[in-house]
């Protein structure tokens, strides 16, 4: 009876592993759970909305007049909700555009976003 149970357990594991591999397109994600993953299409309306939210919220909190030009690039991290780390091209009234890094936390079960930070982006070379 014991060998049968072990064989059944092994078969179940292999079947589950095969199904999960097929669902992920045959690819395994490298990295840790909770790692940052690049956003493939920063022109997606949902990503643009997150960028606009970040700038609007920053303006409310800091009493500034920053204007979003476009989303340059971004990453997401799934934890308790989705975290967005976006590089935004934005400018103060009539000034030259600079890149800013915004971190926005989405809390889907509460139907809200929180701006964690928006700072001048310092590129690391």
mmCIF file of C-alpha atoms in Angstrom:
data_model
loop_
_atom_site.group_PDB
_atom_site.id
_atom_site.type_symbol
_atom_site.label_atom_id
_atom_site.label_comp_id
_atom_site.label_asym_id
_atom_site.label_seq_id
_atom_site.Cartn_x
_atom_site.Cartn_y
_atom_site.Cartn_z
ATOM 1 C CA UNK A 1 0.000 0.000 0.000
ATOM 2 C CA UNK A 2 2.824 2.424 0.828
ATOM 3 C CA UNK A 3 4.577 2.183 -2.587
ATOM 4 C CA UNK A 4 1.253 2.815 -4.357
ATOM 5 C CA UNK A 5 0.641 5.950 -2.305
ATOM 6 C CA UNK A 6 4.118 7.287 -3.102
ATOM 7 C CA UNK A 7 3.653 6.509 -6.797
ATOM 8 C CA UNK A 8 0.271 8.280 -6.822
ATOM 9 C CA UNK A 9 1.761 11.294 -5.064
ATOM 10 C CA UNK A 10 4.653 11.444 -7.544
ATOM 11 C CA UNK A 11 2.286 11.147 -10.528
ATOM 12 C CA UNK A 12 0.097 13.945 -9.146
ATOM 13 C CA UNK A 13 3.114 16.188 -8.678
ATOM 14 C CA UNK A 14 4.382 15.559 -12.209
ATOM 15 C CA UNK A 15 0.929 16.183 -13.682
ATOM 16 C CA UNK A 16 0.539 19.466 -11.780
ATOM 17 C CA UNK A 17 4.043 20.558 -12.739
ATOM 18 C CA UNK A 18 3.335 19.823 -16.409
ATOM 19 C CA UNK A 19 0.053 21.754 -16.359
ATOM 20 C CA UNK A 20 1.592 24.775 -14.641
ATOM 21 C CA UNK A 21 4.461 24.732 -17.136
ATOM 22 C CA UNK A 22 1.992 24.682 -20.026
ATOM 23 C CA UNK A 23 0.025 27.579 -18.536
ATOM 24 C CA UNK A 24 3.217 29.638 -18.294
ATOM 25 C CA UNK A 25 3.986 28.960 -21.944
ATOM 26 C CA UNK A 26 6.639 26.366 -21.237
ATOM 27 C CA UNK A 27 8.873 28.996 -19.650
ATOM 28 C CA UNK A 28 9.868 29.270 -16.056
ATOM 29 C CA UNK A 29 10.240 32.738 -14.650
ATOM 30 C CA UNK A 30 13.660 33.463 -13.327
ATOM 31 C CA UNK A 31 14.005 35.488 -10.176
ATOM 32 C CA UNK A 32 12.315 35.549 -6.842
ATOM 33 C CA UNK A 33 8.657 35.662 -5.966
ATOM 34 C CA UNK A 34 7.765 39.314 -5.695
ATOM 35 C CA UNK A 35 10.485 40.363 -8.137
ATOM 36 C CA UNK A 36 10.096 43.290 -10.514
ATOM 37 C CA UNK A 37 8.993 42.459 -14.087
ATOM 38 C CA UNK A 38 9.256 44.865 -17.038
ATOM 39 C CA UNK A 39 6.072 46.332 -18.473
ATOM 40 C CA UNK A 40 6.075 45.380 -22.147
ATOM 41 C CA UNK A 41 3.741 48.115 -23.412
ATOM 42 C CA UNK A 42 4.050 51.417 -21.553
ATOM 43 C CA UNK A 43 1.578 52.928 -24.037
ATOM 44 C CA UNK A 44 -1.169 50.691 -22.650
ATOM 45 C CA UNK A 45 -4.013 52.927 -21.401
ATOM 46 C CA UNK A 46 -3.888 51.285 -17.958
ATOM 47 C CA UNK A 47 -0.191 52.104 -17.551
ATOM 48 C CA UNK A 48 -0.771 55.657 -18.794
ATOM 49 C CA UNK A 49 -3.552 56.034 -16.213
ATOM 50 C CA UNK A 50 -1.216 54.951 -13.403
ATOM 51 C CA UNK A 51 1.366 57.507 -14.591
ATOM 52 C CA UNK A 52 -1.239 60.268 -14.734
ATOM 53 C CA UNK A 53 -2.474 59.302 -11.254
ATOM 54 C CA UNK A 54 1.083 59.569 -9.894
ATOM 55 C CA UNK A 55 1.571 63.085 -11.282
ATOM 56 C CA UNK A 56 -1.908 64.271 -10.230
ATOM 57 C CA UNK A 57 -1.464 62.947 -6.690
ATOM 58 C CA UNK A 58 2.022 64.460 -6.458
ATOM 59 C CA UNK A 59 0.631 67.845 -7.502
ATOM 60 C CA UNK A 60 -2.071 67.657 -4.803
ATOM 61 C CA UNK A 61 0.366 66.699 -2.053
ATOM 62 C CA UNK A 62 3.290 68.967 -3.017
ATOM 63 C CA UNK A 63 1.225 71.901 -4.338
ATOM 64 C CA UNK A 64 3.169 71.736 -7.632
ATOM 65 C CA UNK A 65 2.193 71.914 -11.303
ATOM 66 C CA UNK A 66 4.037 68.955 -12.808
ATOM 67 C CA UNK A 67 2.698 67.824 -16.195
ATOM 68 C CA UNK A 68 3.070 64.290 -17.509
ATOM 69 C CA UNK A 69 4.548 64.071 -21.020
ATOM 70 C CA UNK A 70 4.751 60.267 -21.362
ATOM 71 C CA UNK A 71 5.660 57.048 -19.554
ATOM 72 C CA UNK A 72 9.239 56.148 -20.508
ATOM 73 C CA UNK A 73 9.391 52.648 -19.009
ATOM 74 C CA UNK A 74 8.087 50.686 -16.087
ATOM 75 C CA UNK A 75 8.048 47.551 -13.986
ATOM 76 C CA UNK A 76 5.446 45.780 -11.888
ATOM 77 C CA UNK A 77 5.719 43.698 -8.760
ATOM 78 C CA UNK A 78 2.893 41.534 -7.493
ATOM 79 C CA UNK A 79 2.775 41.365 -3.719
ATOM 80 C CA UNK A 80 -0.342 42.270 -1.754
ATOM 81 C CA UNK A 81 -1.695 44.118 -4.753
ATOM 82 C CA UNK A 82 0.368 45.388 -7.653
ATOM 83 C CA UNK A 83 3.244 47.807 -7.273
ATOM 84 C CA UNK A 84 4.146 49.956 -10.275
ATOM 85 C CA UNK A 85 7.578 51.539 -10.646
ATOM 86 C CA UNK A 86 7.395 53.948 -13.574
ATOM 87 C CA UNK A 87 9.893 56.303 -15.162
ATOM 88 C CA UNK A 88 7.908 59.346 -16.267
ATOM 89 C CA UNK A 89 8.906 62.199 -18.563
ATOM 90 C CA UNK A 90 7.346 65.263 -16.969
ATOM 91 C CA UNK A 91 7.927 68.997 -16.644
ATOM 92 C CA UNK A 92 6.941 71.920 -14.462
ATOM 93 C CA UNK A 93 5.101 74.754 -16.246
ATOM 94 C CA UNK A 94 7.086 75.434 -19.423
ATOM 95 C CA UNK A 95 10.307 73.915 -18.082
ATOM 96 C CA UNK A 96 12.450 71.298 -19.790
ATOM 97 C CA UNK A 97 11.246 67.716 -19.293
ATOM 98 C CA UNK A 98 12.998 65.590 -16.707
ATOM 99 C CA UNK A 99 12.589 61.944 -15.842
ATOM 100 C CA UNK A 100 10.913 61.094 -12.561
ATOM 101 C CA UNK A 101 10.557 57.744 -10.814
ATOM 102 C CA UNK A 102 7.089 57.070 -9.426
ATOM 103 C CA UNK A 103 6.069 54.143 -7.243
ATOM 104 C CA UNK A 104 2.322 53.500 -7.099
ATOM 105 C CA UNK A 105 0.688 50.770 -5.025
ATOM 106 C CA UNK A 106 -2.586 49.327 -6.284
ATOM 107 C CA UNK A 107 -4.865 47.809 -3.650
ATOM 108 C CA UNK A 108 -7.479 46.068 -5.829
ATOM 109 C CA UNK A 109 -9.805 44.850 -3.072
ATOM 110 C CA UNK A 110 -10.130 48.447 -1.828
ATOM 111 C CA UNK A 111 -10.416 49.878 -5.360
ATOM 112 C CA UNK A 112 -7.686 52.449 -4.780
ATOM 113 C CA UNK A 113 -4.111 53.450 -5.580
ATOM 114 C CA UNK A 114 -1.525 55.038 -3.285
ATOM 115 C CA UNK A 115 1.396 57.139 -4.436
ATOM 116 C CA UNK A 116 4.357 55.843 -2.450
ATOM 117 C CA UNK A 117 6.917 58.190 -4.004
ATOM 118 C CA UNK A 118 7.678 60.455 -6.941
ATOM 119 C CA UNK A 119 11.253 61.703 -7.181
ATOM 120 C CA UNK A 120 13.654 63.009 -9.784
ATOM 121 C CA UNK A 121 15.104 59.931 -11.497
ATOM 122 C CA UNK A 122 18.837 59.494 -11.151
ATOM 123 C CA UNK A 123 20.042 57.122 -13.833
ATOM 124 C CA UNK A 124 22.612 54.564 -12.698
ATOM 125 C CA UNK A 125 25.320 53.981 -15.300
#
